[in-house]
Tab-separated table of C-alpha atoms in Angstrom:
chain	number	residue	atom	x	y	z
A	198	MET	CA	-33.818	71.129	-63.118
A	199	MET	CA	-30.399	69.518	-63.528
A	200	THR	CA	-30.415	65.719	-63.748
A	201	ASN	CA	-28.117	63.575	-61.619
A	202	ALA	CA	-26.041	62.712	-64.695
A	203	ALA	CA	-25.628	66.398	-65.562
A	204	ALA	CA	-24.643	67.190	-61.976
A	205	ARG	CA	-21.989	64.487	-62.079
A	206	ALA	CA	-20.710	65.886	-65.347
A	207	ARG	CA	-20.436	69.366	-63.859
A	208	ARG	CA	-18.565	68.021	-60.836
A	209	GLY	CA	-16.171	66.216	-63.160
A	210	LEU	CA	-15.109	69.455	-64.829
A	211	ALA	CA	-13.106	70.766	-61.854
A	212	PRO	CA	-10.741	67.770	-61.543
A	213	ARG	CA	-10.343	67.629	-65.330
A	214	TRP	CA	-9.307	71.274	-65.619
A	215	ALA	CA	-7.114	71.049	-62.516
A	216	ALA	CA	-5.316	68.087	-64.114
A	217	ARG	CA	-4.874	69.985	-67.382
A	218	LEU	CA	-3.551	73.032	-65.523
A	219	ALA	CA	-1.087	70.817	-63.640
A	220	LEU	CA	0.301	69.446	-66.912
A	221	VAL	CA	0.574	72.913	-68.493
A	222	VAL	CA	2.273	74.491	-65.480
A	223	GLY	CA	4.595	71.508	-65.023
A	224	ALA	CA	5.665	71.802	-68.649
A	225	ALA	CA	6.184	75.548	-68.126
A	226	ALA	CA	8.535	74.829	-65.213
A	227	VAL	CA	10.688	72.643	-67.456
A	228	VAL	CA	10.568	75.158	-70.328
A	229	VAL	CA	11.738	77.993	-68.063
A	230	LEU	CA	14.776	75.929	-67.032
A	231	LEU	CA	15.675	74.906	-70.570
A	232	LEU	CA	14.992	78.308	-72.133
A	233	PHE	CA	16.979	80.410	-69.699
A	234	ALA	CA	19.585	77.923	-68.448
A	235	GLY	CA	20.069	75.583	-71.407
A	236	LEU	CA	22.293	72.646	-70.624
A	237	ARG	CA	23.108	74.292	-67.306
A	238	SER	CA	19.579	73.335	-66.203
A	239	LEU	CA	20.863	69.818	-65.600
A	240	LEU	CA	23.548	71.271	-63.351
A	241	LEU	CA	20.911	73.303	-61.480
A	242	VAL	CA	18.914	70.176	-60.701
A	243	ALA	CA	22.026	68.176	-59.741
A	244	VAL	CA	23.249	70.900	-57.364
A	245	ALA	CA	19.817	71.131	-55.703
A	246	LEU	CA	19.641	67.371	-55.196
A	247	ALA	CA	23.175	67.291	-53.806
A	248	GLY	CA	22.283	70.061	-51.359
A	249	LEU	CA	19.245	68.112	-50.132
A	250	VAL	CA	21.257	64.919	-49.686
A	251	ILE	CA	24.038	66.696	-47.767
A	252	ALA	CA	21.514	68.490	-45.549
A	253	ALA	CA	19.727	65.210	-44.758
A	254	ALA	CA	23.037	63.542	-43.915
A	255	GLY	CA	23.893	66.484	-41.662
A	256	VAL	CA	20.628	66.100	-39.776
A	257	TRP	CA	21.335	62.389	-39.249
A	258	TRP	CA	24.838	63.065	-37.919
A	259	ALA	CA	23.461	65.785	-35.642
A	260	LEU	CA	20.997	63.324	-34.105
A	261	ALA	CA	23.366	60.349	-33.951
A	262	ARG	CA	26.503	62.158	-32.651
A	263	THR	CA	27.442	64.184	-29.599
A	264	GLY	CA	29.880	66.972	-28.754
A	265	PRO	CA	31.909	68.677	-31.517
A	266	ALA	CA	30.733	66.170	-34.139
A	267	ARG	CA	27.127	67.212	-33.515
A	268	ALA	CA	28.016	70.899	-33.815
A	269	LEU	CA	29.792	70.296	-37.144
A	270	ALA	CA	26.832	68.281	-38.394
A	271	VAL	CA	24.402	71.104	-37.555
A	272	LEU	CA	26.692	73.523	-39.392
A	273	LEU	CA	26.755	71.220	-42.432
A	274	ALA	CA	22.964	70.807	-42.467
A	275	CYS	CA	22.519	74.589	-42.427
A	276	ALA	CA	25.359	75.388	-44.834
A	277	ALA	CA	24.307	73.004	-47.624
A	278	PRO	CA	21.108	74.804	-48.707
A	279	ILE	CA	22.805	78.199	-48.278
A	280	ALA	CA	25.661	77.068	-50.539
A	281	VAL	CA	23.161	75.994	-53.204
A	282	VAL	CA	21.521	79.428	-53.186
A	283	VAL	CA	24.914	81.169	-53.372
A	284	LEU	CA	26.003	79.031	-56.342
A	285	TYR	CA	22.775	79.840	-58.171
A	286	ALA	CA	23.247	83.559	-57.484
A	287	VAL	CA	26.899	83.580	-58.655
A	288	ALA	CA	25.857	81.838	-61.872
A	289	GLY	CA	23.112	84.421	-62.393
A	290	LEU	CA	20.477	81.713	-62.375
A	291	LEU	CA	18.855	82.211	-58.984
A	292	TRP	CA	15.718	83.791	-60.437
A	293	VAL	CA	15.462	80.974	-62.979
A	294	ALA	CA	15.679	78.331	-60.272
A	295	LEU	CA	13.160	80.107	-58.036
A	296	GLY	CA	10.738	80.717	-60.906
A	297	SER	CA	10.920	77.114	-62.086
A	298	LEU	CA	10.525	75.839	-58.522
A	299	ALA	CA	7.449	78.030	-57.962
A	300	LEU	CA	5.870	76.753	-61.176
A	301	TRP	CA	6.629	73.147	-60.261
A	302	MET	CA	5.090	73.556	-56.802
A	303	LEU	CA	1.983	75.071	-58.388
A	304	ALA	CA	1.792	72.155	-60.818
A	305	VAL	CA	1.998	69.609	-57.989
A	306	THR	CA	-0.670	71.505	-56.025
A	307	CYS	CA	-3.009	71.456	-59.020
A	308	GLY	CA	-2.296	67.791	-59.658
A	309	ARG	CA	-3.110	66.815	-56.102
A	310	ALA	CA	-6.270	68.912	-56.215
A	311	ALA	CA	-7.326	67.017	-59.344
A	312	LEU	CA	-6.664	63.645	-57.720
A	313	ALA	CA	-8.462	64.685	-54.542
A	314	GLY	CA	-11.501	65.690	-56.593
A	315	VAL	CA	-12.119	62.147	-57.795
A	316	ARG	CA	-11.638	60.277	-54.521
A	317	GLY	CA	-14.609	58.616	-52.912
A	318	PRO	CA	-15.967	59.471	-49.449
A	319	ALA	CA	-13.673	58.671	-46.523
A	320	THR	CA	-15.884	59.186	-43.514
A	321	ALA	CA	-17.552	56.347	-41.629
A	322	ARG	CA	-21.243	55.786	-42.286
A	323	GLU	CA	-23.412	57.523	-39.685
A	324	ARG	CA	-26.920	56.752	-38.511
A	325	SER	CA	-29.466	58.803	-36.608
A	326	VAL	CA	-30.111	57.787	-33.005
A	327	ALA	CA	-32.331	58.856	-30.127
A	328	ALA	CA	-30.878	61.099	-27.423
A	329	PRO	CA	-29.484	59.217	-24.390
A	330	ARG	CA	-31.617	59.204	-21.238
A	331	ARG	CA	-28.847	58.700	-18.665
A	332	PRO	CA	-25.494	59.887	-20.049
A	333	PHE	CA	-22.466	59.627	-17.759
A	334	LEU	CA	-19.427	61.832	-18.342
A	335	ILE	CA	-15.967	61.854	-16.758
A	336	MET	CA	-14.048	65.139	-16.877
A	337	ASN	CA	-10.387	65.794	-16.125
A	338	PRO	CA	-10.007	69.435	-14.978
A	339	ARG	CA	-6.280	69.459	-15.791
A	340	SER	CA	-6.536	68.302	-19.400
A	341	GLY	CA	-5.698	70.812	-22.080
A	342	GLY	CA	-4.554	73.403	-19.569
A	343	GLY	CA	-7.947	73.534	-17.855
A	344	LYS	CA	-10.441	73.407	-20.751
A	345	VAL	CA	-13.117	71.811	-18.578
A	346	GLY	CA	-13.317	74.966	-16.482
A	347	ALA	CA	-12.576	77.449	-19.260
A	348	PHE	CA	-15.490	76.208	-21.373
A	349	HIS	CA	-17.817	75.469	-18.421
A	350	LEU	CA	-18.196	71.890	-19.589
A	351	GLU	CA	-19.490	70.522	-16.287
A	352	GLU	CA	-22.293	73.075	-16.039
A	353	LYS	CA	-23.300	72.709	-19.691
A	354	ALA	CA	-23.343	68.913	-19.516
A	355	LYS	CA	-25.466	68.885	-16.364
A	356	ALA	CA	-27.902	71.309	-18.000
A	357	LEU	CA	-28.357	68.709	-20.738
A	358	GLY	CA	-29.196	66.005	-18.205
A	359	ALA	CA	-25.815	64.281	-17.899
A	360	GLN	CA	-24.332	62.904	-14.710
A	361	VAL	CA	-20.816	64.311	-14.417
A	362	VAL	CA	-17.837	63.174	-12.349
A	363	VAL	CA	-14.958	65.665	-12.217
A	364	LEU	CA	-11.706	63.917	-11.334
A	365	ASP	CA	-9.760	65.054	-8.290
A	366	PRO	CA	-6.427	66.447	-9.558
A	367	ASP	CA	-4.671	65.473	-6.319
A	368	HIS	CA	-5.760	61.841	-6.203
A	369	ARG	CA	-5.381	59.238	-8.943
A	370	GLN	CA	-8.698	57.620	-9.810
A	371	ASP	CA	-9.520	54.521	-11.838
A	372	VAL	CA	-11.603	55.963	-14.679
A	373	ALA	CA	-12.368	52.505	-16.089
A	374	ALA	CA	-13.819	51.466	-12.716
A	375	LEU	CA	-15.901	54.664	-12.597
A	376	ALA	CA	-17.264	53.911	-16.067
A	377	ARG	CA	-18.103	50.289	-15.200
A	378	ARG	CA	-19.907	51.372	-12.036
A	379	ALA	CA	-21.938	53.896	-14.026
A	380	ALA	CA	-22.859	51.230	-16.580
A	381	ASP	CA	-23.937	48.897	-13.779
A	382	GLU	CA	-26.184	51.688	-12.436
A	383	GLY	CA	-27.944	52.150	-15.776
A	384	ALA	CA	-25.944	54.698	-17.753
A	385	ASP	CA	-26.806	54.456	-21.457
A	386	LEU	CA	-23.841	56.541	-22.701
A	387	LEU	CA	-20.272	56.964	-21.460
A	388	GLY	CA	-18.127	59.964	-22.293
A	389	VAL	CA	-14.849	61.662	-21.448
A	390	ALA	CA	-13.550	65.211	-21.452
A	391	GLY	CA	-9.824	64.607	-21.272
A	392	GLY	CA	-6.728	63.359	-23.033
A	393	ASP	CA	-6.526	60.479	-25.476
A	394	GLY	CA	-5.175	58.088	-22.834
A	395	THR	CA	-8.242	58.623	-20.644
A	396	GLN	CA	-10.475	58.439	-23.712
A	397	ALA	CA	-9.053	55.022	-24.540
A	398	LEU	CA	-9.667	53.591	-21.064
A	399	VAL	CA	-13.337	54.563	-21.031
A	400	ALA	CA	-13.811	53.655	-24.703
A	401	GLY	CA	-12.725	50.130	-23.775
A	402	VAL	CA	-15.476	49.941	-21.163
A	403	ALA	CA	-18.054	51.337	-23.595
A	404	ALA	CA	-17.114	48.699	-26.177
A	405	GLU	CA	-17.169	45.976	-23.539
A	406	ARG	CA	-20.694	46.962	-22.424
A	407	GLY	CA	-22.014	47.802	-25.908
A	408	LEU	CA	-22.699	51.431	-24.949
A	409	PRO	CA	-22.217	54.522	-27.115
A	410	PHE	CA	-19.166	56.648	-26.354
A	411	LEU	CA	-18.904	60.439	-26.399
A	412	VAL	CA	-15.606	62.208	-27.082
A	413	ILE	CA	-15.254	65.747	-25.695
A	414	SER	CA	-12.169	67.455	-27.133
A	415	ALA	CA	-10.779	68.831	-23.873
A	416	GLY	CA	-7.272	67.380	-24.178
A	417	THR	CA	-4.093	69.092	-25.346
A	418	ARG	CA	-3.689	67.666	-28.853
A	419	ASN	CA	-7.000	65.843	-29.299
A	420	HIS	CA	-5.773	63.520	-32.066
A	421	PHE	CA	-8.734	61.178	-31.634
A	422	ALA	CA	-11.203	64.068	-31.796
A	423	LEU	CA	-9.459	65.377	-34.925
A	424	ASP	CA	-9.860	62.062	-36.726
A	425	LEU	CA	-13.528	61.941	-35.719
A	426	GLY	CA	-14.066	65.361	-37.296
A	427	LEU	CA	-14.958	67.071	-34.009
A	428	ASP	CA	-14.498	70.729	-33.088
A	429	ARG	CA	-11.151	71.003	-31.274
A	430	ASP	CA	-11.372	74.754	-30.707
A	431	ASP	CA	-14.603	74.646	-28.706
A	432	PRO	CA	-15.053	71.357	-26.803
A	433	SER	CA	-18.508	72.405	-25.633
A	434	ARG	CA	-19.712	71.853	-29.216
A	435	CYS	CA	-19.133	68.113	-28.670
A	436	LEU	CA	-21.972	68.159	-26.134
A	437	ASP	CA	-24.403	68.753	-29.006
A	438	ALA	CA	-24.240	64.988	-29.511
A	439	LEU	CA	-26.378	64.601	-26.369
A	440	THR	CA	-29.338	66.299	-28.047
A	441	ASP	CA	-28.746	66.056	-31.805
A	442	GLY	CA	-26.284	63.263	-32.376
A	443	VAL	CA	-25.492	60.565	-34.890
A	444	GLU	CA	-23.641	57.329	-34.343
A	445	LEU	CA	-20.513	56.014	-36.029
A	446	ARG	CA	-19.082	52.503	-35.798
A	447	ILE	CA	-15.289	52.600	-35.584
A	448	ASP	CA	-12.411	50.231	-34.904
A	449	LEU	CA	-10.361	49.924	-31.748
A	450	GLY	CA	-6.737	48.899	-31.417
A	451	CYS	CA	-5.727	46.395	-28.751
A	452	ILE	CA	-2.258	45.913	-27.268
A	453	GLY	CA	-2.387	42.900	-24.990
A	454	ASP	CA	-5.575	43.459	-22.981
A	455	ARG	CA	-5.410	47.258	-23.255
A	456	ILE	CA	-7.366	49.401	-25.730
A	457	PHE	CA	-5.818	52.215	-27.770
A	458	VAL	CA	-7.714	54.706	-29.895
A	459	ASN	CA	-4.664	56.259	-31.600
A	460	ASN	CA	-1.411	54.308	-31.549
A	461	ALA	CA	1.237	52.332	-29.720
A	462	SER	CA	4.864	53.384	-30.254
A	463	PHE	CA	7.986	51.275	-29.766
A	464	GLY	CA	11.686	52.028	-29.979
A	465	ALA	CA	13.427	55.388	-29.696
A	466	TYR	CA	10.445	57.596	-28.865
A	467	ALA	CA	8.935	55.104	-26.415
A	468	THR	CA	12.291	54.792	-24.642
A	469	ILE	CA	12.805	58.546	-24.434
A	470	VAL	CA	9.410	59.262	-22.850
A	471	GLN	CA	10.206	56.724	-20.108
A	472	SER	CA	13.022	58.978	-18.858
A	473	PRO	CA	12.136	60.892	-15.660
A	474	ALA	CA	13.833	63.969	-17.143
A	475	TYR	CA	11.661	63.973	-20.266
A	476	ARG	CA	8.716	65.910	-18.843
A	477	ASP	CA	10.954	68.683	-17.495
A	478	ASP	CA	13.126	69.137	-20.609
A	479	LYS	CA	11.895	67.200	-23.640
A	480	ALA	CA	14.374	68.549	-26.208
A	481	ARG	CA	17.511	68.111	-24.113
A	482	THR	CA	16.492	64.627	-22.949
A	483	ALA	CA	15.830	63.513	-26.531
A	484	LEU	CA	19.172	64.879	-27.780
A	485	GLN	CA	21.007	63.115	-24.948
A	486	LEU	CA	19.393	59.718	-25.520
A	487	LEU	CA	19.009	59.632	-29.319
A	488	PRO	CA	22.666	58.944	-30.286
A	489	ASP	CA	22.814	55.616	-28.442
A	490	LEU	CA	19.303	54.643	-29.515
A	491	LEU	CA	19.858	55.422	-33.208
A	492	THR	CA	23.182	53.592	-33.337
A	493	HIS	CA	21.776	50.543	-31.471
A	494	HIS	CA	24.201	51.039	-28.553
A	495	SER	CA	21.255	51.044	-26.159
A	496	GLY	CA	17.624	50.005	-26.151
A	497	PRO	CA	16.143	46.657	-27.178
A	498	ARG	CA	16.561	45.268	-30.687
A	499	LEU	CA	13.056	45.045	-32.135
A	500	THR	CA	11.540	42.629	-34.634
A	501	VAL	CA	8.104	43.313	-36.107
A	502	ARG	CA	5.986	40.621	-37.760
A	503	ALA	CA	2.651	41.171	-39.451
A	504	ARG	CA	0.563	38.027	-39.134
A	505	GLY	CA	-0.820	36.714	-42.378
A	506	THR	CA	2.049	38.182	-44.394
A	507	ALA	CA	5.686	37.314	-44.922
A	508	THR	CA	6.740	40.838	-43.948
A	509	VAL	CA	9.318	41.144	-41.158
A	510	ILE	CA	10.871	44.443	-40.061
A	511	GLU	CA	14.247	43.737	-38.476
A	512	ALA	CA	15.924	46.085	-35.996
A	513	PRO	CA	13.971	49.305	-36.636
A	514	GLN	CA	14.818	52.269	-34.425
A	515	ALA	CA	11.159	53.242	-34.145
A	516	VAL	CA	7.824	51.529	-34.774
A	517	LEU	CA	4.325	52.989	-34.748
A	518	VAL	CA	1.308	50.668	-34.687
A	519	SER	CA	-1.872	52.659	-35.221
A	520	ASN	CA	-5.599	52.073	-35.022
A	521	ASN	CA	-6.103	52.425	-38.816
A	522	PRO	CA	-3.273	53.729	-41.011
A	523	TYR	CA	-1.890	57.250	-40.893
A	524	GLY	CA	-1.234	59.197	-44.059
A	525	THR	CA	2.435	59.023	-45.149
A	526	ASP	CA	2.494	60.548	-48.636
A	527	ASP	CA	1.980	64.105	-47.461
A	528	PRO	CA	3.967	65.507	-44.493
A	529	ALA	CA	0.962	67.671	-43.663
A	530	GLY	CA	-1.170	64.533	-43.512
A	531	LEU	CA	1.168	62.528	-41.299
A	532	GLY	CA	-0.589	62.084	-37.974
A	533	ARG	CA	-4.047	62.090	-39.569
A	534	ARG	CA	-6.276	59.144	-40.313
A	535	GLU	CA	-8.956	59.591	-42.933
A	536	ARG	CA	-10.734	56.443	-41.793
A	537	LEU	CA	-11.314	54.810	-38.436
A	538	ASP	CA	-13.284	51.865	-39.817
A	539	SER	CA	-10.966	50.198	-42.345
A	540	GLY	CA	-10.528	47.129	-40.130
A	541	VAL	CA	-6.711	47.119	-40.198
A	542	LEU	CA	-3.805	48.407	-38.151
A	543	GLY	CA	-1.281	50.730	-39.716
A	544	VAL	CA	2.407	49.891	-39.148
A	545	LEU	CA	5.288	52.303	-39.736
A	546	GLY	CA	8.843	51.150	-39.120
A	547	ILE	CA	11.881	53.436	-39.430
A	548	LYS	CA	15.338	51.965	-39.870
A	549	VAL	CA	18.195	54.370	-40.566
A	550	ASP	CA	21.719	53.148	-39.811
A	551	ASN	CA	23.878	55.701	-41.620
A	552	ALA	CA	23.874	59.052	-43.375
A	553	ALA	CA	23.202	57.496	-46.789
A	554	GLN	CA	20.007	55.886	-45.516
A	555	ALA	CA	19.034	59.159	-43.857
A	556	ALA	CA	19.368	60.898	-47.227
A	557	GLY	CA	17.271	58.118	-48.749
A	558	MET	CA	14.369	59.143	-46.476
A	559	LEU	CA	13.866	62.060	-48.874
A	560	ARG	CA	12.168	59.523	-51.155
A	561	GLY	CA	9.268	59.325	-48.698
A	562	LYS	CA	7.323	56.059	-48.703
A	563	HIS	CA	9.695	54.662	-51.350
A	564	SER	CA	12.661	54.951	-48.991
A	565	PRO	CA	14.253	51.625	-48.019
A	566	GLY	CA	14.488	52.971	-44.467
A	567	LEU	CA	10.713	53.316	-44.142
A	568	ALA	CA	8.464	50.271	-43.945
A	569	SER	CA	4.739	50.907	-44.217
A	570	LEU	CA	2.108	48.169	-44.131
A	571	THR	CA	-1.307	47.225	-42.864
A	572	ALA	CA	-2.390	44.118	-40.982
A	573	GLN	CA	-5.034	42.886	-38.584
A	574	ASP	CA	-2.473	41.393	-36.195
A	575	VAL	CA	1.068	42.570	-35.431
A	576	VAL	CA	3.650	41.090	-33.073
A	577	VAL	CA	6.532	43.207	-31.789
A	578	ASP	CA	9.320	41.124	-30.253
A	579	ALA	CA	12.681	42.104	-28.782
A	580	ASP	CA	15.921	40.708	-27.391
A	581	ALA	CA	14.749	41.745	-23.929
A	582	PRO	CA	12.079	40.380	-21.559
A	583	SER	CA	10.184	43.688	-21.690
A	584	VAL	CA	10.075	46.850	-23.810
A	585	PRO	CA	8.988	50.442	-23.236
A	586	VAL	CA	5.789	51.317	-25.099
A	587	GLY	CA	3.905	54.567	-25.506
A	588	VAL	CA	0.163	53.841	-25.666
A	589	ASP	CA	-1.949	56.885	-26.542
A	590	GLY	CA	0.607	59.081	-24.815
A	591	GLU	CA	0.929	56.886	-21.707
A	592	ALA	CA	4.398	55.480	-20.919
A	593	LEU	CA	4.245	51.732	-20.183
A	594	VAL	CA	6.620	48.776	-19.971
A	595	LEU	CA	5.195	45.543	-21.411
A	596	PRO	CA	6.507	41.950	-21.514
A	597	THR	CA	7.642	40.646	-24.889
A	598	PRO	CA	6.416	39.582	-27.332
A	599	VAL	CA	3.799	42.346	-27.562
A	600	HIS	CA	0.681	41.408	-29.520
A	601	CYS	CA	-1.337	44.159	-31.235
A	602	ARG	CA	-4.624	43.533	-33.025
A	603	ILE	CA	-7.598	45.403	-34.448
A	604	GLU	CA	-11.183	45.036	-33.246
A	605	PRO	CA	-13.260	46.093	-36.291
A	606	ARG	CA	-16.256	48.340	-35.610
A	607	ALA	CA	-16.036	47.589	-31.915
A	608	LEU	CA	-16.955	51.067	-30.671
A	609	ARG	CA	-20.178	53.025	-31.088
A	610	VAL	CA	-19.209	56.717	-31.107
A	611	ARG	CA	-21.815	59.433	-30.624
A	612	VAL	CA	-20.902	62.666	-32.437
A	613	PRO	CA	-22.824	65.889	-33.185
A	614	ARG	CA	-24.807	65.835	-36.404
A	615	HIS	CA	-23.199	69.160	-37.359
A	616	ARG	CA	-19.440	69.161	-36.891
A	617	PRO	CA	-16.354	70.410	-38.796
A	618	GLY	CA	-15.591	66.979	-40.276
A	619	VAL	CA	-12.342	65.222	-41.122
A	620	THR	CA	-9.762	67.252	-43.041
A	621	ARG	CA	-8.489	64.888	-45.697
A	622	ALA	CA	-4.773	64.656	-46.380
A	623	ARG	CA	-3.696	65.449	-49.920
A	624	PRO	CA	-3.299	62.357	-52.122
A	625	PRO	CA	0.188	61.369	-53.341
A	626	MET	CA	1.240	62.976	-56.591
A	627	ASN	CA	0.909	60.647	-59.570
A	628	TRP	CA	1.680	62.294	-62.896
A	629	ARG	CA	0.423	59.345	-64.931
A	630	ARG	CA	-2.938	59.428	-63.171
A	631	VAL	CA	-3.122	63.208	-63.648
A	632	GLY	CA	-2.512	62.720	-67.367
A	633	GLN	CA	-5.293	60.141	-67.544
A	634	LEU	CA	-7.691	62.518	-65.781
A	635	ALA	CA	-6.827	65.345	-68.170
A	636	ARG	CA	-7.460	63.127	-71.219
A	637	THR	CA	-10.435	61.003	-70.241
A	638	MET	CA	-12.621	62.719	-67.648
A	639	GLY	CA	-14.160	65.113	-70.130
A	640	ARG	CA	-15.293	62.334	-72.444
A	641	THR	CA	-16.591	60.265	-69.521
A	642	ALA	CA	-18.582	63.188	-68.113
A	643	VAL	CA	-20.058	64.012	-71.524
A	644	GLY	CA	-20.982	60.373	-72.066
A	645	HIS	CA	-22.825	60.288	-68.738
A	646	HIS	CA	-24.595	63.510	-69.556
A	647	HIS	CA	-25.927	62.304	-72.904
A	648	GLY	CA	-26.741	58.880	-71.592
């Protein structure tokens, strides 16, 4: 039988060889350029970078301008990458560039796989709990295009002993009041089948009363359910938590006296969603309002301060304050949170005032136009008595200054014991760390094995 030390050694082999493969393939990408393009390889790289910068500037002008200027900017953004490809083809180096690019992408993929293989667990600690005796569930029949009816959630929940209230689509109801009344009458679990905004309202009541909370992924996007590792394709699977569930302790975000489970947005996006025309034509409304918002000709001027730090974000066009930080190093990971129990808010501020700064956004988290930080308390102020805010998808207007804070481990969440789990975002690429893994992990694993 394999010992624990031997098992750890075996697990260490995969990241080590992935790191070595990343270094070999990365070197091959460089060799292909130098071998087949010689000194022209430097020109290949310079032309590609120039094309990216011009395309990024074109996108900025397209968003920040109107009329003929916007049309020319769109043309520029599309023409830049095409021109790069044409130049490569005329020089007879297109296949070299594509081959080197493919090798480099493979090297980065292997490097990230190696780094991901040595990360620690990200999920919140779970504990086994007894099944609830009097669960109370609120269901919105309109959420997610009618998932409550399509998956027969009401019938399945009642069969498991839950009391269910299905909201009347034609009359607005106070879901927080419904949840408080149920708690007063002896409910020992509160749950929601609906969107994230409704989830947040009832989660606040559950935290206030110290009751477990059940998330049923019946909304449209189900961001909260995604970050809890729940099944978003079949919301009825969430009901398994009523019979075979485990409990997680997670954080809650607070904006004023309101709870949010995902985020609160300020600035351009929050202003756009306030427009009455937004729901009927999102794209056109955004394109009409963005130029003035991005150039500071309209909308409040924001100032963001993280308490306990000297960090101040002045005049950002957009700010996102999230219940735990979102991933920013990987575009595929943006919008995902690996943890919901880190005890801090995530803050993202975007400030782009010209095309040069827009091009600088290609540097990702290192861009001067992107501010990323964490804090337990954040204050968003403005040169106006109130500001539009999007809170878990709900459009609000709040008086300034707006105070956001984190309530660590405030919510008891009941989830099924068997669930898909959280899909972790890829770690940022770090060639130095990859090199260290390739050189040292083998010796470390062998040392553990013989020890």
